Coordinates of C-alpha atoms in Angstrom, one line a residue:
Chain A
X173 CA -10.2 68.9 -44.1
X174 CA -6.9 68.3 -44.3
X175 CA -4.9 64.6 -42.7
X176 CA -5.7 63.7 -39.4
X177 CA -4.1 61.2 -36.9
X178 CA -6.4 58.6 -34.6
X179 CA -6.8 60.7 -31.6
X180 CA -9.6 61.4 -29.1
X181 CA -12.8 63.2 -30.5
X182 CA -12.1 66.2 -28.2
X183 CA -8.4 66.8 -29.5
X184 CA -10.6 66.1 -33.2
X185 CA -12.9 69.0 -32.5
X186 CA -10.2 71.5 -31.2
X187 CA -8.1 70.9 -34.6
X188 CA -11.1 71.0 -36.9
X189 CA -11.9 74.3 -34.8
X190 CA -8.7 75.5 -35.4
X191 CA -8.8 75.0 -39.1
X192 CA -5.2 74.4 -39.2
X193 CA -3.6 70.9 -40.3
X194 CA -2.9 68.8 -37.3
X195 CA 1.3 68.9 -37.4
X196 CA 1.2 69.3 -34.0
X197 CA 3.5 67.0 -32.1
X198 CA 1.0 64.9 -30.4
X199 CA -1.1 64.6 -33.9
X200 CA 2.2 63.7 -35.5
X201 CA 1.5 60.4 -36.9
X202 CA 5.0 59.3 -37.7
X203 CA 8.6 60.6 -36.8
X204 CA 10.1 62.8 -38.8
X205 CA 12.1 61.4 -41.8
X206 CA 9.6 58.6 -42.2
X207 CA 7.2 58.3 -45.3
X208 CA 4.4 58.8 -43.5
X209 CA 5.5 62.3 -41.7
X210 CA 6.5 63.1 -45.5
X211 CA 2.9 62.0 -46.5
X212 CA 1.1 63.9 -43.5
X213 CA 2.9 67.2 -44.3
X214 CA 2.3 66.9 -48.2
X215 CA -1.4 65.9 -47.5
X216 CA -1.4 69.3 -45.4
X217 CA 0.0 71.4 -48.2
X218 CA -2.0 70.2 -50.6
X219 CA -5.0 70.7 -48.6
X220 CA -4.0 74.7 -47.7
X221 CA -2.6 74.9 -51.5
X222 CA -4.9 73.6 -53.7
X223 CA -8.3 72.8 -52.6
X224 CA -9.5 71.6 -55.1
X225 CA -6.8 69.2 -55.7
X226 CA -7.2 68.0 -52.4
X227 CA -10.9 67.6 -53.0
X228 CA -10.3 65.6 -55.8
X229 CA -8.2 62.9 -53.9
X230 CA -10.8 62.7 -50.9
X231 CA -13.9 62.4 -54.0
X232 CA -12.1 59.7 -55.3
X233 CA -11.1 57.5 -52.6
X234 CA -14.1 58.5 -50.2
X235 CA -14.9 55.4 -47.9
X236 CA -11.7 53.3 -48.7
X237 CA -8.7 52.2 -46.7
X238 CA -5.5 52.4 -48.6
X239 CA -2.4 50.8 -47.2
X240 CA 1.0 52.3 -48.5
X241 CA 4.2 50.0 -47.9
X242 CA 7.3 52.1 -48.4
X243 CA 10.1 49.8 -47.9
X244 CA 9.3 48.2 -44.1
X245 CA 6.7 51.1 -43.1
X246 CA 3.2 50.5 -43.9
X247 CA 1.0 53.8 -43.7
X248 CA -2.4 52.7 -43.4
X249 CA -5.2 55.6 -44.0
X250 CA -8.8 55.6 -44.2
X251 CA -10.4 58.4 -46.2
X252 CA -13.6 60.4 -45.7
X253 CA -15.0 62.7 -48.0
X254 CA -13.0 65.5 -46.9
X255 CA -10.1 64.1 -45.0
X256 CA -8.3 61.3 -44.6
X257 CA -7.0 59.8 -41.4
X258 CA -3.9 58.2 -40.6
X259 CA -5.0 55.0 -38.8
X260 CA -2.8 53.2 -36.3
X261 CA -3.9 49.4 -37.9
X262 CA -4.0 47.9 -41.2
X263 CA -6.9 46.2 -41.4
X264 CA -7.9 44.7 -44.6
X265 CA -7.6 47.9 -47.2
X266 CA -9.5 48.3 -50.5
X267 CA -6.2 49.0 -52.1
X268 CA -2.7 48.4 -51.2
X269 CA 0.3 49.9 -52.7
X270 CA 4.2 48.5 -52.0
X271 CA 7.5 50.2 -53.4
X272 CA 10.8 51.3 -52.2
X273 CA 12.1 54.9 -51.7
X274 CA 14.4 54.2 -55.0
X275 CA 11.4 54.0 -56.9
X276 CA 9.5 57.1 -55.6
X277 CA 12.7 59.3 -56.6
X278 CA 13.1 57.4 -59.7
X279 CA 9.1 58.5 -60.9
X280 CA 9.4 61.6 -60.0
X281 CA 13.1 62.1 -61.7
X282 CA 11.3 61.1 -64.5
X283 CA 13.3 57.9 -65.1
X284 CA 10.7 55.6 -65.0
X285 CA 7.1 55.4 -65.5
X286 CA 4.4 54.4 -63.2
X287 CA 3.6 51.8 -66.0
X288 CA 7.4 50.6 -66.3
X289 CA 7.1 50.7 -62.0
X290 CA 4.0 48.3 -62.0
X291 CA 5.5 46.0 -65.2
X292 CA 8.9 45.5 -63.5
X293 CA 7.4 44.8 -59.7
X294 CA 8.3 47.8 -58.8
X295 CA 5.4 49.5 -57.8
X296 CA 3.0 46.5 -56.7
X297 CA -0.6 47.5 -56.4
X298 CA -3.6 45.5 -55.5
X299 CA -7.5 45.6 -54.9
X300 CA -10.3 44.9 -57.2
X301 CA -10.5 46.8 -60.1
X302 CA -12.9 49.6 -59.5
X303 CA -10.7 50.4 -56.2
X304 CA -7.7 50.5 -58.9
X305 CA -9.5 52.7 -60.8
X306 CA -10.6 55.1 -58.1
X307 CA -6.9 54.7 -56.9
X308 CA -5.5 56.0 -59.8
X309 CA -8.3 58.9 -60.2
X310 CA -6.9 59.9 -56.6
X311 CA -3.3 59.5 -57.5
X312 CA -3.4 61.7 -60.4
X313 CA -5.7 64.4 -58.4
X314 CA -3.1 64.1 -55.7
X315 CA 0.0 65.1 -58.6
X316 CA -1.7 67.9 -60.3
X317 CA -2.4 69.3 -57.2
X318 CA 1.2 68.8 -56.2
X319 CA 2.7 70.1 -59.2
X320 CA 0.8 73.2 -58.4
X321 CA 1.5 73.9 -55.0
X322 CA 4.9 75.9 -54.0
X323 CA 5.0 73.6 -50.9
X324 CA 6.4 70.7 -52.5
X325 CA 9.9 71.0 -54.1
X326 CA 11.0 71.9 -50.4
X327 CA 8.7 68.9 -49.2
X328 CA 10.6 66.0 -51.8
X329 CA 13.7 67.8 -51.3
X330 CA 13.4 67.2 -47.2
X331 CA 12.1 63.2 -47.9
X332 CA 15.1 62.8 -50.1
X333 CA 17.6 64.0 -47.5
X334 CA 16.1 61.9 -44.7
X335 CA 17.4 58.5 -47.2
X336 CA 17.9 56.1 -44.4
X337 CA 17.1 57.6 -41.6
X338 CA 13.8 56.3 -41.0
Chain B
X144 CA 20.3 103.2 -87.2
X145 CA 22.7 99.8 -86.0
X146 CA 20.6 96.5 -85.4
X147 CA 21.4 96.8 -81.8
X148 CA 19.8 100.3 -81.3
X149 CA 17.0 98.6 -83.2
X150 CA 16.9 96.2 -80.6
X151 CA 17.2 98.5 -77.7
X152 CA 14.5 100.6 -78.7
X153 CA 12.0 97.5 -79.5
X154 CA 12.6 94.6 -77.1
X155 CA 12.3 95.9 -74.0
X156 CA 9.7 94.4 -71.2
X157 CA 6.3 95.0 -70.7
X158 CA 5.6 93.3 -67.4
X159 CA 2.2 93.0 -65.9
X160 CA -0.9 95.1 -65.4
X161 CA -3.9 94.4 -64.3
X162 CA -6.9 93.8 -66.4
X163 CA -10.5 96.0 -65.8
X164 CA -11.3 93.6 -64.1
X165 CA -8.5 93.2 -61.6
X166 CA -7.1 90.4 -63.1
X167 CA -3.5 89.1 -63.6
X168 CA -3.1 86.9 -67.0
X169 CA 0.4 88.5 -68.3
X170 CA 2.8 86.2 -69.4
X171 CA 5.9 87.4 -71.0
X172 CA 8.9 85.6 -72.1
X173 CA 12.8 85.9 -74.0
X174 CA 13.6 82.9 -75.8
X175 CA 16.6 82.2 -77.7
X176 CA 17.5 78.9 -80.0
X177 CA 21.0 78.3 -80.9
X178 CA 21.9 75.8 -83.7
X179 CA 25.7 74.8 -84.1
X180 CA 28.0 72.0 -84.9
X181 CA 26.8 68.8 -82.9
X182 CA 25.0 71.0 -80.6
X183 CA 21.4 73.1 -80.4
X184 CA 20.2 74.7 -77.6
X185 CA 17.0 76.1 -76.3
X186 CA 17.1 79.2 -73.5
X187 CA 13.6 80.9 -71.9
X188 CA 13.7 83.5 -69.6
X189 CA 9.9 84.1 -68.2
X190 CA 8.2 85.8 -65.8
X191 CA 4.4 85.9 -65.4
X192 CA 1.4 86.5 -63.3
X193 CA 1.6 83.1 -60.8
X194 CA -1.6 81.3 -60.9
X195 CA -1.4 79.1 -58.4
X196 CA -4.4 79.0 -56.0
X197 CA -1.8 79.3 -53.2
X198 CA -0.2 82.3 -54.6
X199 CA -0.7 86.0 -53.3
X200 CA -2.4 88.6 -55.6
X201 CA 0.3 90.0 -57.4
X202 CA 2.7 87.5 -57.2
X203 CA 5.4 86.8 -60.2
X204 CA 6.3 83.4 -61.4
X205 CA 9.7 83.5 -63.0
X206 CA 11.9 80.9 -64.1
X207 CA 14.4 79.5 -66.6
X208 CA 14.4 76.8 -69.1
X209 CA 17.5 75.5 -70.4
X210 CA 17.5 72.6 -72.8
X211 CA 20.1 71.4 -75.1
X212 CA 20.3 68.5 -78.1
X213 CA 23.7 67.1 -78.8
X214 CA 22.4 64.7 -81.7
X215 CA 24.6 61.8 -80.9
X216 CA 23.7 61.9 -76.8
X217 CA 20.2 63.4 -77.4
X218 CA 18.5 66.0 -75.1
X219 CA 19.7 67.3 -71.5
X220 CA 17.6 70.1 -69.8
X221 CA 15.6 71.4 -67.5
X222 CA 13.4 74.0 -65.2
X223 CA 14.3 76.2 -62.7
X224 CA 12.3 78.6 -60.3
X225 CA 13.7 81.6 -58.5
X226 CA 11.7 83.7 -56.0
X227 CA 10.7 87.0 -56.7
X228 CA 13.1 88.8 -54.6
X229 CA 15.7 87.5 -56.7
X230 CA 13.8 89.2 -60.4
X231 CA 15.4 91.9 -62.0
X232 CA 13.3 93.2 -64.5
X233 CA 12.5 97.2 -65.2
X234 CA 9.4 98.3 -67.8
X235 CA 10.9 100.1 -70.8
X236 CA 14.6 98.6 -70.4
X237 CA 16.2 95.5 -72.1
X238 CA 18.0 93.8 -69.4
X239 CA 16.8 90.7 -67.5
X240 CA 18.5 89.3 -64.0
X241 CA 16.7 85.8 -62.7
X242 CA 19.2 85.0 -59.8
X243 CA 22.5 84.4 -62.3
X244 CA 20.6 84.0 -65.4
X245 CA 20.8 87.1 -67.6
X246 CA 19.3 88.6 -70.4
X247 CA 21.0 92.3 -71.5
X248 CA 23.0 94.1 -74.4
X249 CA 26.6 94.8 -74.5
X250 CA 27.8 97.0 -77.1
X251 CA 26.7 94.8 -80.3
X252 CA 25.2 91.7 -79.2
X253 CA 22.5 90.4 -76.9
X254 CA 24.1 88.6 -74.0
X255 CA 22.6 85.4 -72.7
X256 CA 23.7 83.5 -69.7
X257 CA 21.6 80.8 -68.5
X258 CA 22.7 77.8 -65.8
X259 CA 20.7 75.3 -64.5
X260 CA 23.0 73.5 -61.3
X261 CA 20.8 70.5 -61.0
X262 CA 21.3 69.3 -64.5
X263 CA 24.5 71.1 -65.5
X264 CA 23.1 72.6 -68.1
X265 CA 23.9 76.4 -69.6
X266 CA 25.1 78.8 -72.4
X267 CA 27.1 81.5 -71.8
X268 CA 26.5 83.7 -75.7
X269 CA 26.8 86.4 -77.1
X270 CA 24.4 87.4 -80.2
X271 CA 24.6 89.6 -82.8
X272 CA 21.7 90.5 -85.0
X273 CA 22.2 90.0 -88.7
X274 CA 18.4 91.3 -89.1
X275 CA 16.3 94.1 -87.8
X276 CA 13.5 93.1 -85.4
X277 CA 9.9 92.4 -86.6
X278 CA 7.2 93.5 -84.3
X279 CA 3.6 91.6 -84.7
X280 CA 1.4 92.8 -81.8
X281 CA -2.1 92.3 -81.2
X282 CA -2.7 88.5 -82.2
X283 CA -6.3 87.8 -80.4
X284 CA -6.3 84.5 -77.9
X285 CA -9.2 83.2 -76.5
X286 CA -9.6 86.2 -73.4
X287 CA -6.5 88.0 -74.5
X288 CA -3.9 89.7 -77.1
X289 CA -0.3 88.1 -77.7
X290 CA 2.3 90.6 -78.8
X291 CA 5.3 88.7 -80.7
X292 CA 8.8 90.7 -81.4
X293 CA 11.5 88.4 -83.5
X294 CA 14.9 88.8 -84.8
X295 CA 15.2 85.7 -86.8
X296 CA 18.5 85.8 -87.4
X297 CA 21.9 86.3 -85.3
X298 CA 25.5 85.2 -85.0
X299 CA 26.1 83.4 -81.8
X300 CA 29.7 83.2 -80.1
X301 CA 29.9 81.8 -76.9
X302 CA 29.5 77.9 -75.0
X303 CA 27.3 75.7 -74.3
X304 CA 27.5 73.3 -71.4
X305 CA 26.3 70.3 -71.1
X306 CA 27.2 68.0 -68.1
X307 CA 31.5 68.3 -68.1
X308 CA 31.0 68.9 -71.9
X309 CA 31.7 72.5 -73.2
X310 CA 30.5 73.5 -77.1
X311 CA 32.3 76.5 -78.2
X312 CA 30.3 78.7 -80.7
X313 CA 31.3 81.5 -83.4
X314 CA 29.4 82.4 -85.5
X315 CA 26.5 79.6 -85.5
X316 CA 23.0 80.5 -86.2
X317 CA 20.8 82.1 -83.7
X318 CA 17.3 82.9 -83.6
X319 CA 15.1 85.1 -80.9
X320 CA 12.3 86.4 -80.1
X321 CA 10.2 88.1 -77.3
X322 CA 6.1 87.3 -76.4
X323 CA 3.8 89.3 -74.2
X324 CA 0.3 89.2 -73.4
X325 CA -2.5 87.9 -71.6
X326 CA -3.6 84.3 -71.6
X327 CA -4.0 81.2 -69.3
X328 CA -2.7 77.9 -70.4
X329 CA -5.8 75.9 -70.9
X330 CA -7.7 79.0 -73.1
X331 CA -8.6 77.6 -76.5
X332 CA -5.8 78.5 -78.1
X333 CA -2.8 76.6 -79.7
X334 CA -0.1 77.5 -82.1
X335 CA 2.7 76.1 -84.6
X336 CA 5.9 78.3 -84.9
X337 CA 9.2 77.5 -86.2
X338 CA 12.4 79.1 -87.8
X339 CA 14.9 79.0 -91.0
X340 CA 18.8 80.1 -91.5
X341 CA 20.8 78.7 -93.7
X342 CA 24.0 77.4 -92.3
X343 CA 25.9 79.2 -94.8
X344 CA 26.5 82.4 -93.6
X345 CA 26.8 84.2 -96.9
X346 CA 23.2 83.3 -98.2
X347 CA 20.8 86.0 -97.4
X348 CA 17.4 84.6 -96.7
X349 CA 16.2 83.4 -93.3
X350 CA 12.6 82.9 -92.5
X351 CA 9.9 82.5 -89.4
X352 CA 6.7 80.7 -89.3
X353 CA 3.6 80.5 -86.8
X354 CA 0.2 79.6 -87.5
X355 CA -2.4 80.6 -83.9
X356 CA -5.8 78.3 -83.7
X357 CA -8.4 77.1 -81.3
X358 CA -7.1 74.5 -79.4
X359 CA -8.5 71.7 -81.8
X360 CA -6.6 73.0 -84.6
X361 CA -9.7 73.7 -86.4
X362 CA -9.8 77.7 -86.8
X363 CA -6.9 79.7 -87.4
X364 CA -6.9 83.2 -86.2
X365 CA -3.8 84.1 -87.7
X366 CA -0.8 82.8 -90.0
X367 CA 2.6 84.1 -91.4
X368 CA 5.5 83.3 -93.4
X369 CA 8.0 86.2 -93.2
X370 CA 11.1 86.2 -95.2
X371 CA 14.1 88.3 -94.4
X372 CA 17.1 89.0 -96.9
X373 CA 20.2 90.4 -95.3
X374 CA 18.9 92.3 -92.3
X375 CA 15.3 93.6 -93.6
X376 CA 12.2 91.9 -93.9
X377 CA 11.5 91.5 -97.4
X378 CA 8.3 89.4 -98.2
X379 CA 5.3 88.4 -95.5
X380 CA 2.7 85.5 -97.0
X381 CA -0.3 86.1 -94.8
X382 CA -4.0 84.4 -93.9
X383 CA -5.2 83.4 -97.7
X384 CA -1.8 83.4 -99.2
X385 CA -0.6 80.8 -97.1
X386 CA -1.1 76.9 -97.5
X387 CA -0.4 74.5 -94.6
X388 CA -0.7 71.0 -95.1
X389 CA 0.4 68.5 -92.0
X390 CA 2.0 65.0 -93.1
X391 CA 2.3 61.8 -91.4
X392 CA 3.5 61.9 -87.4
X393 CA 6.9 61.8 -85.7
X394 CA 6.9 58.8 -83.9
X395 CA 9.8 58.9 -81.8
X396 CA 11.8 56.2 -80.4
X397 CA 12.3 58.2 -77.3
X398 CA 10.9 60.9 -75.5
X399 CA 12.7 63.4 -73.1
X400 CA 10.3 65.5 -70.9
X401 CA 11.0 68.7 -69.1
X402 CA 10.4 68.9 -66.0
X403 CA 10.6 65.3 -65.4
X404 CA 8.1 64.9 -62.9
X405 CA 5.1 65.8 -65.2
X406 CA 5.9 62.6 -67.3
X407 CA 3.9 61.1 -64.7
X408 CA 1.1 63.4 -65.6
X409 CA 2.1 63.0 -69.5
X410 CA 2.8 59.5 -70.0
X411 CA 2.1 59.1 -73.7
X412 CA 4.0 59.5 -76.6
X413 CA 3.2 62.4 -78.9
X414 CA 0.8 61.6 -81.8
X415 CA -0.1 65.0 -83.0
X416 CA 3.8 66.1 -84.1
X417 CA 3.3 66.2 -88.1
X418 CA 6.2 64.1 -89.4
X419 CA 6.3 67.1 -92.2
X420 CA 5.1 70.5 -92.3
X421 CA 4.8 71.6 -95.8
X422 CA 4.1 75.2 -95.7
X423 CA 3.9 77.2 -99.4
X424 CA 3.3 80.8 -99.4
X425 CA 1.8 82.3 -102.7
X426 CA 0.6 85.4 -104.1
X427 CA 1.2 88.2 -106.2
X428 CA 3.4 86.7 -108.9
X429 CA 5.9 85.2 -105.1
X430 CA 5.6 81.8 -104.2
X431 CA 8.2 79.9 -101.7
X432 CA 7.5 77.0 -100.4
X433 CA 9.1 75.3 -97.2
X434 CA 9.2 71.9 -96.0
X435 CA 9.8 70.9 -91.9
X436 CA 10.6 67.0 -91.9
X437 CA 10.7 66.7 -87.8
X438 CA 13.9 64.8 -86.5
X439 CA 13.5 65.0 -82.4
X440 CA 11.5 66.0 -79.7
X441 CA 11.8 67.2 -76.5
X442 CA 8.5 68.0 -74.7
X443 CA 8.0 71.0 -72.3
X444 CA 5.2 70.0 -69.9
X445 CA 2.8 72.9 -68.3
X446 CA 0.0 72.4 -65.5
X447 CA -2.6 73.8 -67.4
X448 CA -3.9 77.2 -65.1
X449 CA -7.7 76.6 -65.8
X450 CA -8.5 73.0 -64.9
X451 CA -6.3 69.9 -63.9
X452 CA -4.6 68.9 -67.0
X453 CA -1.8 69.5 -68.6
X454 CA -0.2 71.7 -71.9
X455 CA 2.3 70.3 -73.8
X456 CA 5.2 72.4 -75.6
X457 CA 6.9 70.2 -78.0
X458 CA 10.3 71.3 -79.8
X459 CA 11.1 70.0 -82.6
X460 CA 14.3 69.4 -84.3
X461 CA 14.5 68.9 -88.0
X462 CA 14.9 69.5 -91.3
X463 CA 13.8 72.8 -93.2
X464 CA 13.9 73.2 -97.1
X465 CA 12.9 76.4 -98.6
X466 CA 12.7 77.2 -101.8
X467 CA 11.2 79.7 -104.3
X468 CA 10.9 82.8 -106.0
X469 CA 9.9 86.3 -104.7
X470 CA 9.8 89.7 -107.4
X471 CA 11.4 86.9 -109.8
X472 CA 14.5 86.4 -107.2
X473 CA 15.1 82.7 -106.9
X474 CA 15.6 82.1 -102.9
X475 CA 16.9 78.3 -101.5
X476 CA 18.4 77.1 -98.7
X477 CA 18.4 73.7 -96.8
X478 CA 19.6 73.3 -93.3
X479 CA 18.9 72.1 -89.6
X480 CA 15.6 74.0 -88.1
X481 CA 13.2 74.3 -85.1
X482 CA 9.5 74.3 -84.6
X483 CA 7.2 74.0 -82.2
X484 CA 4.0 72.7 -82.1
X485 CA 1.5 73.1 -79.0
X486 CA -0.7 69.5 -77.8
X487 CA -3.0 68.8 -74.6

């Protein structure tokens, strides 16, 4: 399944009947321009693009909270083992990632590495080790299915032009 | 018959069929290198069967590479995609059209314009053949056949542009070739392929390598050294005459990767570029002997098409010595070169 917001379990079972990802606005879990809108509609891509991609990410960080921190917006999700939902709180996650917008262009310009990102406090990650691990197994999941889906140039293209407007 | 017409009547496109078993595997590509004063360049034209989950049945995946070396800046370049609609490409006929980039003959030469906006990178050439084309078809791949036409050797006139720098050509060495077939990135296949000219244009002898294995390097289904003098091909060292012998590894200081998103899918340096490639062909009283000592490399980085990895392209910049003797003609030249060498 691909990202869901919190909502009630009837809205829940009308979009999972639907079999479409939940962009609708009331499902939208953040405004456009923001991170996590940018997240939701690459987590729907990926889902309708590559399956098996998407599977990947879901296998490896089934049952764990993740907390992204993208400058001041924190994007707290909770993954199942087909979806993953964007919850409204951040309670304590099993891994939590902080970084800037300068650094996500900057990976995926190729100008620095996501070792370079975590050495220079760039990129700071933390949870215990086997979340790490199963973090990491989801991350990379998560790029080769991006790098294979036609989605996504448009996707970056639309997160770079919204610099500052979230 | 004049090289051109030669050309014409050989290097045309293919494009894509399906396969018995309704399957879409074709892969076809132009590729020029250009080697001149201070500059080298590297231009692909493809277009292939898209294998993308999310892609229709049918659908053609075209793009451009552009990459150039300036030895005292190192290596700007690039990848860019154009939709379908914007293709230009007829079975049976030279000329190539993805959006402005251009593969097609005028008069003598092969044109070639290639531009990539996002990192200012191009040539704008024109190539004239200073050897007839050599068609190898039917190499066997894993679940497929790769078809190979080269003309090693042309005179290339033109620019290259690199950011607000502009290289002017005339006359530097140029090397092409065309590949067709039927193969996924991620079959067990691999391959080593490089080229020779000597940068003095008055010495006759130019030469091409390629070696095809299993993806561990452990088999080899087929190897060539083919030596030209003036425009024909004049000697080919095949299967048992040849001798390849990898040395040392490159161990660059610095590594540029095309497109740069996959370095985050390819973060490690290269440890399987030789540092020298000493390849000596023998047999029947010939023997020539050439030596690759690898300079640079820029590494081309594919989403492998049958499981969630990656195929790595790297081109190399270096050195090339030949030497020998072929029907007791002594041959040598010595000069900048290009090979490629395929990792995962």
């Amino acid at each position: 399944m691909p990202p869901s917001s919190s909502s009630s379990p009837s809205d829940q079972l009308a979009a999972e009947r639907a079999d479409v990802p939940r962009v609708a606005p009331a499902a939208t879990p953040r405004a456009p321009g923001t991170f996590g809108r940018f997240l939701h509609d690459a987590m729907a891509a990926l889902h309708r693009e590559h399956p098996q991609a998407w599977a990947g990410v879901c296998k490896a960080l089934r049952s764990r909270r993740v907390t992204l921190r993208v400058d001041a917006e924190i994007v707290p999700l909770r993954f199942g083992a087909e979806q993953v939902a964007f919850t409204p709180f951040a309670p304590a996650a099993h891994v939590e990632l902080a970084t800037d917008r300068p650094t996500i262009h900057a990976l995926v310009d190729g100008e620095l590495s996501l070792e370079s990102a975590v050495r220079h406090n760039r990129l700071r990650l933390s949870g215990a080790p086997a979340d790490l691990i199963r973090f990491h197994e989801g991350l990379l999941c998560w790029l080769h299915g991006a790098v294979r889906s036609p989605s996504f140039p448009a996707l970056l293209a639309g997160f770079r032009q919204t610099e500052g407007d979230a | 018959m004049e090289l051109i017409d030669l050309v014409r009547r050989t290097d045309w496109y293919r494009g894509s069929s399906p396969r018995p078993d309704g399957r879409r595997l074709h892969k076809e590509w132009q590729h020029v290198n250009v080697i001149g004063d201070g500059i080298e360049a590297y231009v692909n034209l493809n277009i292939m069967d898209d294998q993308r989950p999310a892609a229709r049945p049918g659908a053609l995946d075209a793009r451009t590479i552009v990459i150039a070396r300036e030895p005292d800046r190192g290596w700007t370049g690039g990848v860019r995609l154009h939709e379908a609609s914007r293709v230009s490409a007829r079975r049976g006929r030279f000329d190539l059209r993805l959006d402005e980039d251009v593969l097609e003959l005028d008069g003598d030469a092969i044109v070639v314009r290639a531009f990539l906006p996002r990192e200012r990178v191009g040539v704008d050439l024109r190539l004239v053949p200073r050897t007839a084309p050599m068609l190898g078809p039917n190499t066997p791949l894993d679940d497929g056949l790769l078809h190979w036409l080269v003309v090693p050797r042309l005179d290339a006139s033109g620019t290259i542009t690199v950011g607000d720098r502009v290289h002017h050509l005339d006359g530097a060495r140029a090397y092409h070739d065309h590949n067709w077939g039927e193969f996924l990135w991620g079959h067990d296949l691999s391959w080593e392929w490089g080229f020779g000219i000597p940068p003095d244009s008055a010495n006759p002898w130019s030469c091409v390598f390629v070696r095809f294995s299993d993806r561990k390097r452990t088999k080899a289904s087929a190897q060539g050294l083919f030596v030209w003098k003036d425009a024909d091909q004049h000697r080919t060292f095949r299967e048992n005459e040849l001798t390849i012998v990898a040395e040392g590894h490159l161990k660059p200081s610095t590594l540029h990767r095309i497109p740069p998103v996959m370095g985050l899918l390819a973060p490690d340096r290269p440890t399987d570029v030789p540092a020298r490639l000493r390849i000596t062909g023998e047999g029947r009283g010939d023997r020539v002997e050439a030596v690759f000592t690898s300079q640079d490399v820029c590494q081309i980085v594919i989403p492998t098409e049958t499981e969630l990895s990656v195929t790595l392209i790297n081109e190399v910049s270096g050195h090339l010595h030949v030497q020998g003797t072929i029907r007791d003609e002594p041959l040598e030249f010595d000069g900048a070169a290009v090979f490629e060498f395929l990792a995962f």
